[in-house]
Amino acid sequence: MLNFLKYVLATIVGLLLFSFISILILIGIAASAASKDEVRIVENSVLELKLDNPITERDPHNPWQELGFAFGGFSSTDGLDQIKASIRKAKTDDNIKGIFLNMRFVDAGMAKLEEIRNELIDFKKSGKFVVSYSDISNEKAYYLASVADKIYVNPLGTPEFNGMSSEVYFFKGTLEKLDIKPQIFKVGEFKSAVEPFFLDKMSEPARLQMQSFLNSINDFQLRNIAKSRNKTYEELKNISDNLLVRDAADAKKYGLITDVGYYDEAINYIKKKAGIKEDGKLELVALSKYKKAEGKEEKNSSKNRIAVIYAEGDIVDGKGDDDEIGSERYAEAIRKARLDERVKAVVLRISSPGGSALASDVLWREIQLTRKVKPVIASMSDMAASGGYYLAMGCDTIVAHPNTITGSIGVFGIIPNIQGFMNNKLGITVDNVKTGKYSDVPTLTRPMTAFEQEVVQRQINQIYDVFTKKAAQGRGMTQDKLKEYASGRVWSGAEAKQRNLVDVFGGLETAIKIAAEKANIKDDYRLTELPARKSFLEELMGDMGSQVKEQYVKAELGELYPLYNMYKKVEHIQGIQTRMPYNLSVE
């Protein structure tokens, strides 16, 4: 009887799950079909940019996004490519009279912000207006808003304007409580990625490098804001360092904004600029809608191609997930671009803190093979550090923004000894049988001997030597000179250019232009994006199993789920790493 009830219940659950998935598929197909419908923009419209989703390099293929939610791998993010394309399109669209920046907190790296900001500055050359409103905004949102003709802030709100900071979490105390002893291997005094596991605060070299590149990025940002707001750098530095802006009135007093006002006042100003009566309707066009509107650009029929390979995320061995740079998948993409006779040049768009040393070297090799037959240009986004720099250093030219985070030329490895945790915390003992003295190396369940540690450290040293030798060859300097800028030290793009680690300042478009020039194809080319994206149904069906599993784990672990999620990330850090120090977030 119990078995019968069990099978009946399983059948009911299966039918419900099948029905649920079927409904989602139908909704997705309908949304996908609707997304292909032509979008018409009426006269006197205004493009509204909220930028309230995380900004990635490429726009996600998410048919549910306009319905306001994400499912499975279909995340609610905005692609930098479509944001820039929409601003460019709006510049020449007669029906768009201006742009309304209706922002609070912008979730994007500094280089992505720079490219959006530059597009807004270029948009203003058309004579159209840019108006900003916020009730409260972070420093990144204000950086974009600073280019606006009119900047409104709610009377009770304030723009954040107090400089940049970055926090680092240290786990030494946690590991001691768990009786876990990290066994650390690294090269480079600045390679501080391992510090959180054996220190309780930053080392002096780590503090020095972070202070240096934060100051560099902050100064670059202040100088740009000064230019937009007709202020001096010294004035803005004083305002920022002394926290002189504490409310909206202060922001206006010191010239950071033009108006202290409410949302409706900003809307009324926009209506006036768009030629709409005060009681008339203002047509605000959301980014999700406008990016589907037809533009005026002419269709390019050129047979020439420039392949843009988007490499965003951690560098891992194997295929990797969609948000990772898997060595197999990306090696295949680079190979595809190399073997395609229509592709005359390659632009490698890198946004990565690094990762597996082996995977980085696999991709470096593919880049070298491609360089022999066609130009390969690196375009650094927010971050191209450690393994990310390993990819860039093999290219013909490296393009970065002054506020890109790069460098971190160093190597590390961690092998935790969890014997104490197993014995003293869990009551578990481990025994083994082996055919040779070192057959169990590497192992987590006992401390390593001095000889075993020496073997691992020798491997780390060897990889560092290879890393710096290849970097020196790529940058046209001696290995000894390159090592002066290595040791795991992180640089801003501006600092890196001073040290010949970067060639040119600019964004993706600059890199594409250089690629076209080196390939001698001028403007006679079309862009092709790699790796190829999965179709809607491939994304849905391929991700379904992992999502069901994730939901189950969430339900089982409850409040412990974030810790599990952190563990899963650490699980990917296998083998010797060329990775950025810390999970760096600049605020």
Coordinates of C-alpha atoms in Angstrom, one line a residue:
M1 CA 0.0 0.0 0.0
L2 CA 2.8 2.4 0.9
N3 CA 4.6 1.6 -2.3
F4 CA 1.4 2.3 -4.3
L5 CA 1.0 5.7 -2.6
K6 CA 4.6 6.5 -3.2
Y7 CA 4.3 5.8 -6.9
V8 CA 1.0 7.8 -7.1
L9 CA 2.6 10.7 -5.4
A10 CA 5.7 10.5 -7.6
T11 CA 3.4 10.5 -10.7
I12 CA 1.5 13.5 -9.5
V13 CA 4.7 15.4 -8.8
G14 CA 6.0 14.5 -12.2
L15 CA 2.9 15.7 -13.9
L16 CA 2.9 18.9 -12.0
L17 CA 6.6 19.5 -12.8
F18 CA 6.0 18.6 -16.5
S19 CA 3.0 21.1 -16.6
F20 CA 5.1 23.8 -14.9
I21 CA 8.0 23.4 -17.4
S22 CA 5.6 23.2 -20.3
I23 CA 3.9 26.5 -19.3
L24 CA 7.3 28.1 -18.9
I25 CA 8.4 26.9 -22.3
L26 CA 5.2 28.3 -23.9
I27 CA 5.6 31.6 -22.1
G28 CA 9.2 31.8 -23.2
I29 CA 8.4 31.0 -26.8
A30 CA 5.7 33.6 -26.8
A31 CA 8.0 36.1 -25.2
S32 CA 10.8 35.2 -27.7
A33 CA 8.4 35.6 -30.6
A34 CA 7.1 38.9 -29.2
S35 CA 10.7 40.2 -28.8
K36 CA 11.1 39.9 -32.6
D37 CA 8.1 42.1 -33.3
E38 CA 9.0 45.5 -34.7
V39 CA 9.1 48.3 -32.1
R40 CA 7.8 51.6 -33.2
I41 CA 9.0 54.8 -31.5
V42 CA 6.6 57.7 -31.5
E43 CA 7.6 61.3 -32.0
N44 CA 9.1 63.3 -29.1
S45 CA 10.1 60.2 -27.2
V46 CA 12.9 60.1 -24.6
L47 CA 15.1 57.1 -24.0
E48 CA 15.1 56.2 -20.3
L49 CA 18.1 54.5 -18.9
K50 CA 17.7 53.1 -15.4
L51 CA 20.6 50.6 -15.5
D52 CA 19.3 48.9 -12.5
N53 CA 20.4 45.4 -13.6
P54 CA 24.0 44.1 -13.4
I55 CA 25.8 45.1 -16.6
T56 CA 27.6 42.3 -18.4
E57 CA 29.7 42.5 -21.7
R58 CA 27.0 40.9 -23.9
D59 CA 23.2 41.2 -23.7
P60 CA 21.7 38.0 -22.3
H61 CA 19.3 36.0 -24.4
N62 CA 16.4 36.2 -21.9
P63 CA 12.9 36.3 -23.4
W64 CA 11.5 36.6 -19.9
Q65 CA 13.4 39.8 -19.1
E66 CA 10.6 42.1 -20.3
L67 CA 8.2 40.2 -18.1
G68 CA 10.3 41.3 -15.1
F69 CA 11.9 38.1 -13.9
A70 CA 14.7 35.7 -14.5
F71 CA 14.6 31.9 -14.7
G72 CA 17.4 29.4 -14.7
G73 CA 20.4 30.7 -16.6
F74 CA 18.3 33.5 -18.1
S75 CA 19.6 36.3 -15.7
S76 CA 18.2 39.8 -15.6
T77 CA 21.2 41.6 -16.7
D78 CA 21.9 44.3 -19.3
G79 CA 24.6 43.9 -21.9
L80 CA 27.1 46.7 -22.4
D81 CA 26.9 46.0 -26.1
Q82 CA 23.2 46.9 -26.3
I83 CA 23.4 49.8 -24.0
K84 CA 26.1 51.5 -26.2
A85 CA 24.3 50.5 -29.4
S86 CA 21.0 52.0 -28.1
I87 CA 22.7 55.3 -27.1
R88 CA 24.3 55.4 -30.6
K89 CA 21.0 54.7 -32.3
A90 CA 19.2 57.3 -30.2
K91 CA 21.7 59.9 -31.4
T92 CA 20.4 59.8 -35.0
D93 CA 16.8 58.8 -34.2
D94 CA 14.6 61.8 -35.1
N95 CA 11.9 60.5 -32.7
I96 CA 14.2 60.5 -29.7
K97 CA 14.7 64.0 -28.3
G98 CA 17.0 63.1 -25.4
I99 CA 18.0 60.7 -22.7
F100 CA 16.7 60.5 -19.2
L101 CA 19.1 58.9 -16.7
N102 CA 16.8 57.7 -14.0
M103 CA 19.4 55.9 -11.8
R104 CA 20.1 55.0 -8.2
F105 CA 22.7 52.3 -8.0
V106 CA 24.7 51.2 -11.0
D107 CA 26.1 47.7 -10.8
A108 CA 29.1 47.7 -13.3
G109 CA 32.8 47.8 -13.3
M110 CA 34.7 51.0 -13.9
A111 CA 35.7 50.4 -17.5
K112 CA 32.1 49.5 -18.5
L113 CA 31.0 52.8 -16.9
E114 CA 33.7 54.6 -18.9
E115 CA 32.4 53.3 -22.2
I116 CA 28.8 54.2 -21.3
R117 CA 29.8 57.6 -20.2
N118 CA 31.8 58.2 -23.4
E119 CA 28.7 57.2 -25.4
L120 CA 26.6 59.7 -23.5
I121 CA 29.2 62.5 -24.2
D122 CA 29.2 61.6 -27.9
F123 CA 25.3 61.6 -27.8
K124 CA 25.3 65.2 -26.6
K125 CA 27.2 66.2 -29.8
S126 CA 23.9 65.8 -31.6
G127 CA 22.5 68.7 -29.7
K128 CA 20.0 66.5 -27.9
F129 CA 19.7 66.7 -24.1
V130 CA 20.7 64.4 -21.3
V131 CA 18.8 64.9 -18.0
S132 CA 19.5 62.9 -14.8
Y133 CA 17.3 62.3 -11.7
S134 CA 18.0 60.4 -8.5
D135 CA 16.7 60.3 -5.0
I136 CA 19.9 58.6 -3.9
S137 CA 22.8 57.3 -5.9
N138 CA 26.1 55.6 -5.5
E139 CA 29.4 57.0 -6.8
K140 CA 29.2 55.0 -10.1
A141 CA 25.7 56.4 -10.8
Y142 CA 26.9 60.0 -10.2
Y143 CA 29.9 59.4 -12.5
L144 CA 27.4 58.8 -15.4
A145 CA 25.1 61.5 -14.3
S146 CA 27.9 64.1 -14.2
V147 CA 27.8 64.4 -18.0
A148 CA 24.1 65.5 -18.0
D149 CA 22.9 69.0 -18.9
K150 CA 20.5 69.0 -15.9
I151 CA 21.1 66.9 -12.8
Y152 CA 18.1 66.7 -10.4
V153 CA 18.4 65.2 -6.9
N154 CA 15.5 64.7 -4.5
P155 CA 15.5 67.3 -1.7
L156 CA 16.0 64.4 0.9
G157 CA 18.4 62.5 -1.3
T158 CA 22.1 62.9 -2.0
P159 CA 24.7 61.7 -4.5
E160 CA 27.5 59.7 -2.9
F161 CA 30.7 61.6 -3.4
N162 CA 33.4 60.5 -0.9
G163 CA 36.0 58.6 -2.9
M164 CA 36.6 55.0 -3.5
S165 CA 37.2 52.1 -1.1
S166 CA 37.6 48.3 -1.3
E167 CA 37.1 45.9 1.6
V168 CA 38.9 42.6 2.0
Y169 CA 37.6 39.7 4.1
F170 CA 40.1 37.5 6.0
F171 CA 39.3 33.9 7.1
K172 CA 42.3 33.1 9.3
G173 CA 40.2 33.1 12.4
T174 CA 37.5 30.9 10.8
L175 CA 40.1 28.3 9.6
E176 CA 41.7 28.3 13.1
K177 CA 38.3 27.6 14.7
L178 CA 37.7 24.8 12.2
D179 CA 41.3 23.4 12.8
I180 CA 42.1 23.7 9.1
K181 CA 45.7 24.7 8.2
P182 CA 46.3 26.2 4.8
Q183 CA 49.5 25.3 3.1
I184 CA 50.5 28.3 1.0
F185 CA 52.6 28.4 -2.2
K186 CA 53.2 31.6 -4.2
V187 CA 55.6 33.8 -6.1
G188 CA 55.6 37.5 -5.7
E189 CA 55.4 39.7 -2.6
F190 CA 52.3 41.4 -4.1
K191 CA 50.5 38.2 -4.9
S192 CA 48.1 38.6 -2.0
A193 CA 45.3 36.3 -3.2
V194 CA 46.4 33.9 -0.5
E195 CA 46.6 36.4 2.4
P196 CA 43.0 36.0 3.6
F197 CA 43.8 32.4 4.5
F198 CA 46.8 33.1 6.8
L199 CA 46.6 36.8 7.8
D200 CA 43.9 38.8 9.6
K201 CA 44.7 42.1 7.8
M202 CA 46.5 43.2 4.6
S203 CA 50.2 42.9 4.3
E204 CA 52.1 46.2 3.6
P205 CA 52.7 45.3 0.0
A206 CA 49.0 44.4 -0.5
R207 CA 48.0 47.7 1.1
L208 CA 50.5 49.7 -1.0
Q209 CA 49.3 48.3 -4.3
M210 CA 45.6 48.7 -3.4
Q211 CA 46.1 52.3 -2.3
S212 CA 48.1 53.0 -5.4
F213 CA 45.6 51.7 -8.0
L214 CA 42.6 53.1 -6.1
N215 CA 44.1 56.5 -6.0
S216 CA 44.9 56.3 -9.8
I217 CA 41.3 55.3 -10.7
N218 CA 39.8 57.9 -8.3
D219 CA 42.0 60.7 -9.7
F220 CA 41.1 59.7 -13.3
Q221 CA 37.4 59.8 -12.4
L222 CA 37.6 63.2 -10.5
R223 CA 39.4 64.8 -13.5
N224 CA 36.6 63.6 -15.9
I225 CA 33.9 64.9 -13.5
A226 CA 35.8 68.2 -13.2
K227 CA 35.7 68.6 -17.0
S228 CA 32.0 67.8 -17.2
R229 CA 30.9 70.0 -14.3
N230 CA 33.3 72.9 -15.1
K231 CA 35.2 72.5 -11.8
T232 CA 38.9 72.0 -11.0
Y233 CA 40.3 68.7 -9.9
E234 CA 41.5 70.4 -6.7
E235 CA 38.0 71.6 -5.9
L236 CA 36.5 68.1 -6.3
K237 CA 39.3 66.4 -4.4
N238 CA 38.7 68.7 -1.5
I239 CA 34.9 68.1 -1.6
S240 CA 35.4 64.3 -1.8
D241 CA 38.2 64.0 0.9
N242 CA 36.4 66.1 3.4
L243 CA 32.8 64.7 2.9
L244 CA 31.5 68.2 2.1
V245 CA 28.5 66.8 0.3
R246 CA 26.1 65.4 2.8
D247 CA 22.7 66.2 1.3
A248 CA 21.2 67.5 -1.9
A249 CA 21.6 71.2 -0.9
D250 CA 25.4 70.6 -0.5
A251 CA 25.6 68.9 -3.9
K252 CA 24.1 72.0 -5.5
K253 CA 26.1 74.4 -3.4
Y254 CA 29.4 72.8 -4.6
G255 CA 28.2 72.5 -8.2
L256 CA 27.9 68.7 -8.4
I257 CA 24.2 69.0 -9.5
T258 CA 22.1 71.7 -11.1
D259 CA 18.8 71.3 -9.3
V260 CA 17.3 70.1 -6.0
G261 CA 14.0 68.8 -7.1
Y262 CA 11.5 66.0 -7.3
Y263 CA 10.9 63.4 -10.0
D264 CA 7.9 65.3 -11.4
E265 CA 10.0 68.5 -11.7
A266 CA 12.6 66.6 -13.7
I267 CA 9.8 65.2 -15.9
N268 CA 8.3 68.6 -16.5
Y269 CA 11.7 70.0 -17.6
I270 CA 12.1 67.1 -20.0
K271 CA 8.7 67.7 -21.4
K272 CA 9.6 71.3 -22.1
K273 CA 12.8 70.3 -23.8
A274 CA 11.0 67.7 -25.9
G275 CA 8.3 70.3 -27.0
I276 CA 5.5 68.7 -25.0
K277 CA 2.9 70.7 -23.1
E278 CA 3.0 70.4 -19.3
D279 CA -0.3 68.5 -19.3
G280 CA 0.8 66.3 -22.2
K281 CA 2.1 62.8 -22.1
L282 CA 5.8 62.1 -22.1
E283 CA 6.7 58.9 -23.9
L284 CA 9.6 57.3 -21.9
V285 CA 11.1 54.4 -23.8
A286 CA 12.8 51.7 -21.7
L287 CA 16.1 50.3 -22.8
S288 CA 14.6 46.8 -23.0
K289 CA 12.1 48.1 -25.6
Y290 CA 14.4 50.5 -27.5
K291 CA 17.2 48.0 -28.2
K292 CA 14.7 46.2 -30.4
A293 CA 13.8 49.3 -32.4
E294 CA 15.1 49.5 -36.0
G295 CA 17.9 51.9 -36.5
K296 CA 19.0 54.0 -39.5
E297 CA 22.3 52.3 -40.0
E298 CA 22.9 50.8 -43.4
K299 CA 23.2 47.1 -43.7
N300 CA 26.8 46.1 -44.3
S301 CA 27.2 43.4 -47.0
S302 CA 31.0 43.0 -46.6
K303 CA 32.5 39.6 -46.8
N304 CA 35.3 40.5 -44.4
R305 CA 34.8 39.8 -40.7
I306 CA 36.4 40.9 -37.5
A307 CA 35.7 38.3 -34.8
V308 CA 35.0 39.7 -31.3
I309 CA 35.6 37.0 -28.7
Y310 CA 34.0 37.9 -25.4
A311 CA 36.0 36.4 -22.5
E312 CA 34.2 37.2 -19.3
G313 CA 34.5 35.5 -15.9
D314 CA 37.0 33.2 -14.1
I315 CA 39.4 31.2 -16.3
V316 CA 38.8 27.5 -15.7
D317 CA 39.8 24.1 -17.1
G318 CA 37.4 22.3 -19.4
K319 CA 34.3 23.8 -21.0
G320 CA 33.2 25.9 -18.0
D321 CA 29.8 27.5 -17.4
D322 CA 28.3 30.3 -19.4
D323 CA 29.8 32.9 -16.9
E324 CA 33.3 31.4 -17.0
I325 CA 36.1 31.2 -19.6
G326 CA 36.4 27.5 -20.1
S327 CA 39.7 26.6 -21.8
E328 CA 38.0 24.0 -24.1
R329 CA 35.2 26.3 -25.3
Y330 CA 37.3 29.4 -25.8
A331 CA 40.2 27.5 -27.4
E332 CA 37.6 26.3 -29.9
A333 CA 36.3 29.8 -30.4
I334 CA 39.8 31.2 -31.1
R335 CA 40.5 28.3 -33.4
K336 CA 37.2 28.9 -35.3
A337 CA 38.2 32.5 -35.8
R338 CA 41.7 31.5 -37.0
L339 CA 40.5 28.9 -39.5
D340 CA 37.7 31.1 -40.9
E341 CA 39.1 32.8 -44.1
R342 CA 36.4 35.5 -43.8
V343 CA 37.8 36.6 -40.4
K344 CA 40.6 39.0 -41.1
A345 CA 41.3 40.0 -37.5
V346 CA 40.4 39.0 -34.0
V347 CA 39.6 41.2 -31.0
L348 CA 39.8 39.5 -27.6
R349 CA 37.5 41.3 -25.2
I350 CA 38.7 40.4 -21.7
S351 CA 36.9 40.9 -18.4
S352 CA 38.5 38.4 -16.0
P353 CA 40.4 38.3 -12.7
G354 CA 42.2 35.2 -13.9
G355 CA 42.1 31.6 -12.7
S356 CA 43.7 28.3 -13.8
A357 CA 47.3 28.7 -14.9
L358 CA 46.9 25.6 -17.2
A359 CA 43.7 27.0 -18.8
S360 CA 45.4 30.4 -19.3
D361 CA 48.4 28.8 -21.0
V362 CA 46.1 26.7 -23.3
L363 CA 44.4 29.9 -24.5
W364 CA 47.7 31.8 -24.8
R365 CA 48.9 29.1 -27.2
E366 CA 45.8 29.4 -29.4
I367 CA 46.3 33.2 -29.4
Q368 CA 49.9 32.7 -30.6
L369 CA 48.9 30.4 -33.4
T370 CA 46.2 32.9 -34.5
R371 CA 48.7 35.8 -34.4
K372 CA 50.8 34.1 -37.1
V373 CA 48.0 34.4 -39.6
K374 CA 46.0 37.5 -38.6
P375 CA 46.1 40.4 -36.1
V376 CA 44.8 39.7 -32.6
I377 CA 44.0 42.8 -30.4
A378 CA 43.3 42.7 -26.7
S379 CA 40.5 44.9 -25.4
M380 CA 40.6 45.1 -21.6
S381 CA 37.3 45.8 -19.9
D382 CA 36.9 46.3 -16.1
M383 CA 39.6 43.8 -15.2
A384 CA 42.2 41.8 -17.1
A385 CA 44.4 40.7 -14.3
S386 CA 46.7 37.7 -13.7
G387 CA 45.3 35.0 -16.0
G388 CA 43.4 37.7 -17.7
Y389 CA 46.7 39.5 -18.4
Y390 CA 48.1 36.1 -19.5
L391 CA 45.7 36.2 -22.4
A392 CA 46.2 39.8 -23.3
M393 CA 50.1 39.7 -23.2
G394 CA 50.0 37.3 -26.2
C395 CA 48.1 39.8 -28.5
D396 CA 49.6 42.2 -31.0
T397 CA 48.2 45.3 -29.2
I398 CA 46.7 45.8 -25.7
V399 CA 43.9 48.4 -25.4
A400 CA 42.7 49.4 -21.9
H401 CA 41.0 52.2 -20.1
P402 CA 42.9 54.2 -17.5
N403 CA 40.5 52.8 -14.9
T404 CA 40.9 49.1 -16.0
I405 CA 42.4 46.9 -13.3
T406 CA 45.2 44.8 -14.7
G407 CA 48.7 43.3 -14.1
S408 CA 48.8 40.9 -11.1
I409 CA 51.6 38.8 -12.9
G410 CA 52.1 36.1 -10.3
V411 CA 51.2 32.6 -9.3
F412 CA 49.9 30.9 -6.2
G413 CA 48.5 27.6 -5.0
I414 CA 46.8 26.5 -1.8
I415 CA 46.5 22.9 -0.4
P416 CA 44.5 22.9 2.9
N417 CA 45.4 20.4 5.6
I418 CA 42.0 19.3 7.0
Q419 CA 43.3 16.6 9.3
G420 CA 42.6 18.5 12.4
F421 CA 39.1 19.4 11.2
M422 CA 38.3 15.8 10.4
N423 CA 39.8 14.4 13.6
N424 CA 38.9 17.0 16.2
K425 CA 35.7 18.5 14.8
L426 CA 34.0 15.6 13.0
G427 CA 35.6 12.6 14.8
I428 CA 36.7 11.2 11.5
T429 CA 40.0 9.5 11.0
V430 CA 41.6 8.5 7.7
D431 CA 43.9 5.7 6.8
N432 CA 45.2 4.6 3.3
V433 CA 47.2 2.1 1.4
K434 CA 49.6 3.2 -1.4
T435 CA 52.1 1.7 -3.8
G436 CA 54.8 4.3 -3.4
K437 CA 56.0 6.8 -0.8
Y438 CA 54.3 9.7 -2.5
S439 CA 51.3 8.0 -4.1
D440 CA 48.9 10.1 -2.1
V441 CA 50.3 13.5 -3.1
P442 CA 48.5 15.8 -3.1
T443 CA 46.3 15.0 -0.1
L444 CA 44.2 17.1 2.2
T445 CA 44.1 14.7 5.1
R446 CA 47.6 15.1 6.4
P447 CA 50.3 17.8 6.6
M448 CA 52.7 17.9 3.7
T449 CA 56.3 17.0 4.3
A450 CA 59.1 19.5 3.7
F451 CA 60.1 17.6 0.5
E452 CA 56.5 17.6 -0.8
Q453 CA 56.2 21.4 -0.2
E454 CA 59.5 21.9 -2.0
V455 CA 58.1 20.0 -5.0
V456 CA 54.9 22.2 -5.2
Q457 CA 56.9 25.4 -4.7
R458 CA 59.2 24.4 -7.5
Q459 CA 56.2 24.0 -9.8
I460 CA 54.9 27.4 -8.7
N461 CA 58.3 29.0 -9.5
Q462 CA 58.5 27.3 -12.8
I463 CA 55.1 28.6 -13.9
Y464 CA 56.0 32.1 -12.7
D465 CA 59.2 31.9 -14.8
V466 CA 57.2 30.9 -17.8
F467 CA 54.6 33.6 -17.2
T468 CA 57.1 36.4 -16.9
K469 CA 59.2 35.1 -19.8
K470 CA 56.2 35.0 -22.1
A471 CA 55.0 38.4 -20.8
A472 CA 58.4 39.9 -21.5
Q473 CA 58.4 38.5 -25.1
G474 CA 54.9 39.8 -25.7
R475 CA 55.8 43.3 -24.4
G476 CA 59.2 43.5 -26.0
M477 CA 61.3 43.9 -22.9
T478 CA 63.8 41.7 -20.9
Q479 CA 62.5 39.3 -18.4
D480 CA 64.3 41.1 -15.6
K481 CA 62.6 44.4 -16.6
L482 CA 59.2 42.7 -16.7
K483 CA 59.7 41.2 -13.3
E484 CA 60.1 44.8 -11.9
Y485 CA 56.3 45.2 -12.7
A486 CA 55.4 41.6 -11.8
S487 CA 55.6 40.0 -8.3
G488 CA 51.8 39.8 -8.4
R489 CA 51.3 43.6 -8.3
V490 CA 48.0 45.0 -9.5
W491 CA 48.0 48.2 -11.6
S492 CA 45.4 50.5 -12.9
G493 CA 45.3 50.9 -16.7
A494 CA 47.0 54.3 -16.4
E495 CA 49.8 52.8 -14.2
A496 CA 50.1 49.8 -16.6
K497 CA 50.5 52.0 -19.6
Q498 CA 53.3 54.0 -17.9
R499 CA 55.1 50.6 -17.5
N500 CA 54.5 49.4 -21.1
L501 CA 52.1 46.7 -19.9
V502 CA 49.4 48.4 -22.0
D503 CA 49.7 50.0 -25.4
V504 CA 46.7 52.3 -26.0
F505 CA 43.9 53.9 -24.0
G506 CA 40.4 53.1 -25.3
G507 CA 37.4 50.8 -25.4
L508 CA 36.2 48.0 -27.5
E509 CA 35.6 50.3 -30.5
T510 CA 39.2 51.5 -30.4
A511 CA 40.4 47.9 -30.4
I512 CA 38.2 47.0 -33.4
K513 CA 39.5 50.1 -35.3
I514 CA 43.1 49.0 -34.6
A515 CA 42.2 45.4 -35.7
A516 CA 40.8 46.8 -39.0
E517 CA 43.8 48.9 -39.6
K518 CA 46.3 46.1 -39.0
A519 CA 44.2 43.8 -41.3
N520 CA 44.2 46.6 -44.0
I521 CA 40.4 46.4 -44.4
K522 CA 39.6 50.0 -43.3
D523 CA 35.8 50.2 -42.9
D524 CA 35.0 47.2 -45.1
Y525 CA 34.1 44.6 -42.5
R526 CA 31.3 43.2 -40.3
L527 CA 31.5 42.0 -36.8
T528 CA 31.0 38.4 -35.7
E529 CA 30.7 37.5 -32.0
L530 CA 32.2 34.4 -30.4
P531 CA 31.6 32.0 -28.7
A532 CA 28.3 31.3 -30.4
R533 CA 25.3 31.6 -28.1
K534 CA 23.0 28.8 -27.4
S535 CA 19.4 29.0 -28.7
F536 CA 16.6 29.7 -26.3
L537 CA 15.5 26.1 -26.0
E538 CA 19.1 24.9 -25.6
E539 CA 19.6 27.3 -22.7
L540 CA 16.3 26.3 -21.1
M541 CA 16.6 22.5 -21.4
G542 CA 20.3 22.5 -20.7
D543 CA 20.0 24.5 -17.5
M544 CA 16.8 22.9 -16.1
G545 CA 18.4 20.0 -14.2
S546 CA 20.9 22.3 -12.5
Q547 CA 18.2 24.7 -11.5
V548 CA 16.0 22.0 -10.0
K549 CA 19.1 20.8 -8.0
E550 CA 19.9 24.3 -6.9
Q551 CA 16.4 25.0 -5.6
Y552 CA 16.5 21.7 -3.7
V553 CA 19.8 22.5 -2.1
K554 CA 18.5 26.0 -1.2
A555 CA 15.4 24.5 0.5
E556 CA 17.5 22.0 2.4
L557 CA 20.3 24.3 3.6
G558 CA 18.2 27.5 4.2
E559 CA 20.4 30.2 5.8
L560 CA 23.5 28.0 5.2
Y561 CA 23.1 28.2 1.4
P562 CA 25.4 31.2 0.9
L563 CA 28.2 29.3 2.6
Y564 CA 27.6 26.4 0.3
N565 CA 27.7 28.8 -2.7
M566 CA 31.0 30.1 -1.5
Y567 CA 32.3 26.5 -1.2
K568 CA 31.2 25.8 -4.8
K569 CA 33.2 28.8 -6.0
V570 CA 36.3 27.7 -4.1
E571 CA 35.8 24.2 -5.5
H572 CA 36.7 25.6 -9.0
I573 CA 40.0 26.9 -7.7
Q574 CA 41.9 23.7 -8.6
G575 CA 45.5 23.4 -9.5
I576 CA 48.0 26.3 -9.7
Q577 CA 46.3 29.7 -10.1
T578 CA 47.1 32.9 -11.9
R579 CA 44.3 34.9 -10.2
M580 CA 43.7 38.4 -8.9
P581 CA 44.2 39.1 -5.2
Y582 CA 40.9 38.9 -3.5
N583 CA 37.4 39.2 -5.1
L584 CA 37.9 42.9 -5.7
S585 CA 34.9 45.3 -5.7
V586 CA 35.6 49.0 -6.0
E587 CA 32.9 51.2 -4.5

